[in-house]
Structures are given as C-alpha cells and as structure tokens.
Amino acid sequence: MKNKLQKIKKIVEKKMEGLGPSHDFSHVMRVYNLCKKIAKEEKNVDLEVLELAALLHDIGRKKEDLDKTGKIDHATESAKMAEKILKKFGLPKEKVER
C-alpha cells in the first residue's frame, strides 16, 4: 500500500501544479496529515480509504479553476478523476466507491 500511496501522491502533485497555496498540493498534504492525526483518535477507520480520499479530494481543482464557463465543479471532477486513478491501481470496487 505504501508504494501505491507514493505513486498516487506523485500523480496528485503533478495534476495540481500551478495552483495557488490555498488549494495546491501543500493543501492536500495538510489535509492528509490532519486526517491521519484525527484517525488515531477514532475507531473503525479504514486508513487506506481515508488516506486515498485525503490525497484525491481536490485533484479536480485545476480543471475548475481553468474552466471559463463556470460549469465544472471540482468536487464532482475530483470524484471522477479519483475513480479512474483508483481503478488503474487495482483497488477493489468497494474501496473505490467509499
């Protein structure tokens, strides 16, 4: 899993190049680290799902920012992009859906 996470981190970092500091890759890593910290205090956490969700939650942000029509929602776009990435890495359907 660790190798998979590192590869996904690199994908996310590349997809988010050029974004401002409020929603760039450093934002993603702040969210990722905060999620892991909170998870230590919670019960029944699927750490794999949590880590992947934190990494991928804003991956569609650049598409929204570059969209001149205002029709692209980064949350929806991020979910679509995340699904493709997770399937590429062979995650089970139930994990992808979560």
Coordinates of N, CA, C and O in Angstrom, one line a residue:
M1 N 0.8 -1.2 0.0 CA 0.0 0.0 0.0 C 0.9 1.3 0.0 O 0.5 2.2 -0.6
K2 N 2.0 1.2 0.7 CA 2.8 2.4 0.8 C 3.3 2.8 -0.5 O 3.3 4.0 -0.9
N3 N 3.7 1.9 -1.4 CA 4.2 2.2 -2.7 C 3.1 2.8 -3.5 O 3.3 3.7 -4.3
K4 N 1.9 2.2 -3.4 CA 0.7 2.7 -4.1 C 0.4 4.2 -3.7 O 0.2 5.0 -4.6
L5 N 0.5 4.5 -2.4 CA 0.3 5.8 -1.9 C 1.3 6.8 -2.5 O 0.9 7.9 -2.9
Q6 N 2.5 6.4 -2.5 CA 3.6 7.3 -3.1 C 3.3 7.6 -4.5 O 3.5 8.8 -5.0
K7 N 2.9 6.6 -5.3 CA 2.7 6.8 -6.7 C 1.5 7.8 -6.9 O 1.5 8.6 -7.8
I8 N 0.4 7.6 -6.1 CA -0.7 8.4 -6.2 C -0.4 9.8 -5.7 O -0.9 10.8 -6.4
K9 N 0.4 10.0 -4.7 CA 0.9 11.3 -4.3 C 1.5 12.1 -5.5 O 1.3 13.2 -5.7
K10 N 2.4 11.4 -6.2 CA 3.1 12.0 -7.3 C 2.1 12.4 -8.4 O 2.2 13.5 -9.0
I11 N 1.1 11.6 -8.7 CA 0.0 11.9 -9.7 C -0.7 13.2 -9.2 O -0.9 14.1 -10.0
V12 N -1.1 13.2 -8.0 CA -1.8 14.4 -7.5 C -1.0 15.6 -7.5 O -1.4 16.7 -8.0
E13 N 0.3 15.5 -7.1 CA 1.2 16.7 -7.1 C 1.3 17.2 -8.6 O 1.2 18.4 -8.8
K14 N 1.4 16.3 -9.5 CA 1.6 16.8 -10.9 C 0.3 17.4 -11.4 O 0.3 18.5 -12.1
K15 N -0.9 16.8 -11.1 CA -2.2 17.4 -11.5 C -2.4 18.8 -10.9 O -3.2 19.5 -11.5
M16 N -1.8 19.0 -9.8 CA -2.1 20.3 -9.1 C -1.1 21.4 -9.2 O -1.1 22.4 -8.6
E17 N -0.1 21.1 -10.1 CA 1.0 22.1 -10.3 C 0.4 23.4 -10.8 O -0.6 23.5 -11.6
G18 N 0.9 24.5 -10.3 CA 0.5 25.8 -10.7 C -0.7 26.4 -9.9 O -1.1 27.6 -10.2
L19 N -1.3 25.7 -9.0 CA -2.4 26.2 -8.3 C -1.9 27.1 -7.1 O -0.7 26.9 -6.7
G20 N -2.7 28.0 -6.7 CA -2.3 28.9 -5.6 C -2.2 28.1 -4.3 O -2.8 27.0 -4.1
P21 N -1.6 28.6 -3.2 CA -1.3 27.9 -2.0 C -2.5 27.5 -1.2 O -2.4 26.6 -0.4
S22 N -3.7 28.1 -1.5 CA -4.9 27.7 -0.7 C -5.4 26.4 -1.1 O -6.1 25.7 -0.3
H23 N -5.1 26.0 -2.4 CA -5.6 24.7 -2.8 C -4.6 23.9 -3.7 O -5.0 23.2 -4.7
D24 N -3.3 24.1 -3.4 CA -2.3 23.4 -4.2 C -2.0 22.0 -3.4 O -2.7 21.6 -2.5
F25 N -0.9 21.4 -3.8 CA -0.5 20.1 -3.3 C -0.2 20.3 -1.8 O -0.5 19.4 -1.0
S26 N 0.3 21.4 -1.3 CA 0.6 21.6 0.1 C -0.7 21.6 0.9 O -0.7 21.1 2.0
H27 N -1.8 22.1 0.3 CA -3.1 22.0 1.0 C -3.5 20.5 1.1 O -4.0 20.1 2.2
V28 N -3.3 19.8 0.0 CA -3.7 18.3 0.1 C -2.9 17.6 1.2 O -3.4 16.8 2.0
M29 N -1.6 17.9 1.3 CA -0.8 17.3 2.3 C -1.2 17.7 3.7 O -1.1 16.9 4.7
R30 N -1.6 19.0 3.9 CA -2.1 19.4 5.2 C -3.4 18.6 5.6 O -3.5 18.1 6.7
V31 N -4.3 18.5 4.6 CA -5.5 17.7 4.9 C -5.1 16.2 5.2 O -5.7 15.6 6.1
Y32 N -4.2 15.7 4.4 CA -3.8 14.3 4.5 C -3.3 14.1 6.0 O -3.7 13.1 6.7
N33 N -2.3 14.9 6.4 CA -1.7 14.8 7.7 C -2.7 15.0 8.8 O -2.7 14.3 9.8
L34 N -3.6 15.9 8.7 CA -4.7 16.2 9.7 C -5.6 15.0 9.8 O -6.0 14.5 10.9
C35 N -6.0 14.4 8.6 CA -6.8 13.2 8.6 C -6.2 12.0 9.4 O -6.8 11.4 10.2
K36 N -4.9 11.8 9.1 CA -4.2 10.8 9.8 C -4.1 11.0 11.3 O -4.3 10.1 12.1
K37 N -4.0 12.3 11.7 CA -3.9 12.6 13.1 C -5.3 12.3 13.8 O -5.3 11.7 14.9
I38 N -6.3 12.8 13.2 CA -7.7 12.6 13.7 C -8.0 11.1 13.8 O -8.6 10.6 14.7
A39 N -7.6 10.3 12.8 CA -7.9 8.9 12.7 C -7.3 8.1 13.9 O -7.9 7.1 14.3
K40 N -6.2 8.6 14.5 CA -5.6 7.9 15.6 C -6.6 7.9 16.8 O -6.5 7.1 17.7
E41 N -7.5 8.9 16.9 CA -8.4 9.0 18.0 C -9.8 8.4 17.7 O -10.6 8.4 18.6
E42 N -10.0 7.9 16.5 CA -11.3 7.4 16.1 C -11.2 5.8 16.0 O -10.1 5.2 15.9
K43 N -12.4 5.2 16.1 CA -12.4 3.8 16.0 C -13.0 3.4 14.6 O -13.7 4.2 14.0
N44 N -12.7 2.2 14.2 CA -13.2 1.6 12.9 C -12.9 2.5 11.7 O -13.8 2.7 10.9
V45 N -11.7 3.0 11.6 CA -11.3 3.8 10.5 C -10.6 2.9 9.4 O -9.7 2.2 9.8
D46 N -11.0 3.0 8.2 CA -10.3 2.3 7.1 C -9.3 3.3 6.7 O -9.5 4.2 5.9
L47 N -8.1 3.1 7.2 CA -7.0 4.1 6.9 C -6.6 4.2 5.4 O -6.3 5.2 5.0
E48 N -6.7 3.1 4.7 CA -6.5 3.1 3.3 C -7.4 4.0 2.6 O -7.0 4.9 1.8
V49 N -8.7 3.9 2.9 CA -9.7 4.8 2.2 C -9.5 6.2 2.7 O -9.6 7.1 1.8
L50 N -9.2 6.4 3.9 CA -9.0 7.8 4.4 C -7.8 8.4 3.7 O -7.9 9.6 3.3
E51 N -6.7 7.7 3.7 CA -5.5 8.3 3.0 C -5.8 8.6 1.6 O -5.4 9.7 1.1
L52 N -6.4 7.7 0.9 CA -6.7 7.9 -0.6 C -7.6 9.1 -0.8 O -7.4 9.9 -1.6
A53 N -8.7 9.1 0.1 CA -9.7 10.2 -0.1 C -9.0 11.6 0.2 O -9.3 12.6 -0.5
A54 N -8.1 11.6 1.2 CA -7.5 12.9 1.5 C -6.6 13.3 0.4 O -6.5 14.5 0.0
L55 N -5.8 12.4 -0.2 CA -5.0 12.7 -1.3 C -5.7 13.2 -2.6 O -5.3 14.1 -3.3
L56 N -6.8 12.6 -2.8 CA -7.5 12.8 -4.1 C -8.7 13.8 -4.0 O -9.3 14.2 -5.0
H57 N -9.0 14.3 -2.8 CA -10.2 15.2 -2.6 C -10.2 16.4 -3.5 O -11.3 16.9 -3.8
D58 N -9.1 17.0 -3.9 CA -9.1 18.2 -4.7 C -8.4 18.1 -6.0 O -8.1 19.0 -6.6
I59 N -8.2 16.8 -6.5 CA -7.5 16.6 -7.7 C -8.1 17.3 -8.9 O -7.4 17.6 -9.9
G60 N -9.4 17.6 -8.9 CA -10.0 18.3 -10.0 C -10.1 19.8 -9.9 O -10.7 20.5 -10.7
R61 N -9.4 20.3 -8.9 CA -9.4 21.7 -8.6 C -8.9 22.6 -9.8 O -9.5 23.6 -10.2
K62 N -7.8 22.1 -10.4 CA -7.2 22.8 -11.5 C -8.2 22.9 -12.7 O -8.3 24.0 -13.3
K63 N -9.0 21.8 -13.0 CA -9.9 21.9 -14.1 C -11.0 22.9 -13.8 O -11.4 23.6 -14.7
E64 N -11.5 23.0 -12.5 CA -12.5 24.0 -12.2 C -11.9 25.4 -12.4 O -12.5 26.3 -12.9
D65 N -10.7 25.6 -11.9 CA -10.0 26.9 -11.9 C -9.8 27.4 -13.4 O -9.9 28.6 -13.6
L66 N -9.5 26.5 -14.3 CA -9.3 26.8 -15.7 C -10.5 26.9 -16.5 O -10.5 27.4 -17.6
D67 N -11.6 26.5 -16.0 CA -12.9 26.5 -16.7 C -13.5 27.9 -16.8 O -13.8 28.5 -15.7
K68 N -13.6 28.4 -17.9 CA -14.2 29.7 -18.1 C -15.7 29.8 -18.1 O -16.3 30.8 -18.0
T69 N -16.3 28.6 -18.2 CA -17.8 28.5 -18.3 C -18.4 28.5 -16.9 O -19.6 28.8 -16.8
G70 N -17.6 28.1 -15.9 CA -18.2 28.0 -14.5 C -19.0 26.8 -14.3 O -19.7 26.6 -13.3
K71 N -18.9 25.8 -15.3 CA -19.8 24.6 -15.2 C -19.1 23.5 -14.5 O -19.7 22.5 -14.1
I72 N -17.8 23.5 -14.4 CA -17.0 22.4 -13.8 C -17.0 22.6 -12.2 O -16.5 23.7 -11.8
D73 N -17.4 21.6 -11.5 CA -17.3 21.6 -10.1 C -16.2 20.7 -9.7 O -16.2 19.5 -10.0
H74 N -15.2 21.3 -8.9 CA -14.0 20.5 -8.6 C -14.3 19.2 -7.8 O -13.7 18.2 -7.9
A75 N -15.4 19.3 -7.0 CA -15.7 18.1 -6.2 C -16.2 16.9 -7.1 O -15.7 15.8 -6.9
T76 N -17.0 17.2 -8.0 CA -17.5 16.2 -9.0 C -16.4 15.7 -9.8 O -16.2 14.5 -10.1
E77 N -15.6 16.7 -10.3 CA -14.5 16.3 -11.2 C -13.4 15.5 -10.4 O -12.9 14.5 -11.0
S78 N -13.2 15.8 -9.2 CA -12.2 15.1 -8.4 C -12.7 13.7 -8.2 O -11.9 12.7 -8.2
A79 N -14.0 13.5 -7.9 CA -14.5 12.1 -7.8 C -14.4 11.3 -9.0 O -14.0 10.1 -8.9
K80 N -14.6 11.9 -10.2 CA -14.4 11.1 -11.4 C -13.0 10.8 -11.7 O -12.6 9.7 -12.0
M81 N -12.1 11.7 -11.4 CA -10.6 11.5 -11.6 C -10.1 10.5 -10.6 O -9.3 9.6 -11.0
A82 N -10.6 10.6 -9.4 CA -10.2 9.6 -8.3 C -10.6 8.2 -8.7 O -9.8 7.3 -8.6
E83 N -11.8 8.1 -9.2 CA -12.3 6.7 -9.6 C -11.4 6.1 -10.6 O -11.0 4.9 -10.5
K84 N -11.0 6.9 -11.6 CA -10.1 6.4 -12.7 C -8.7 6.0 -12.1 O -8.2 4.9 -12.5
I85 N -8.2 6.8 -11.3 CA -6.9 6.5 -10.7 C -6.9 5.3 -9.8 O -6.1 4.4 -9.9
L86 N -7.9 5.2 -9.0 CA -8.0 4.0 -8.1 C -8.2 2.7 -8.8 O -7.7 1.7 -8.5
K87 N -9.0 2.8 -9.9 CA -9.2 1.6 -10.7 C -7.9 1.2 -11.4 O -7.6 0.0 -11.5
K88 N -7.2 2.2 -11.9 CA -5.9 1.9 -12.5 C -4.9 1.2 -11.6 O -4.2 0.3 -12.0
F89 N -5.0 1.5 -10.3 CA -4.2 0.9 -9.3 C -4.8 -0.4 -8.7 O -4.2 -1.0 -7.8
G90 N -5.9 -0.9 -9.3 CA -6.5 -2.1 -9.0 C -7.2 -2.2 -7.6 O -7.3 -3.3 -7.1
L91 N -7.6 -1.1 -7.1 CA -8.4 -1.2 -5.9 C -9.7 -1.8 -6.1 O -10.4 -1.6 -7.1
P92 N -10.2 -2.6 -5.1 CA -11.5 -3.3 -5.2 C -12.6 -2.2 -5.3 O -12.5 -1.1 -4.8
K93 N -13.7 -2.6 -6.0 CA -14.8 -1.7 -6.3 C -15.3 -1.1 -5.0 O -15.6 0.1 -5.0
E94 N -15.4 -1.9 -3.9 CA -16.0 -1.3 -2.7 C -15.1 -0.2 -2.1 O -15.6 0.8 -1.5
K95 N -13.8 -0.3 -2.2 CA -12.9 0.7 -1.8 C -13.0 2.0 -2.7 O -13.0 3.1 -2.2
V96 N -13.1 1.8 -3.9 CA -13.3 2.9 -4.9 C -14.6 3.7 -4.6 O -14.6 4.9 -4.5
E97 N -15.6 2.9 -4.3 CA -16.9 3.6 -4.0 C -16.9 4.4 -2.7 O -17.5 5.4 -2.6
R98 N -16.1 3.9 -1.8 CA -16.0 4.6 -0.5 C -15.2 5.8 -0.6 O -15.4 6.8 0.0

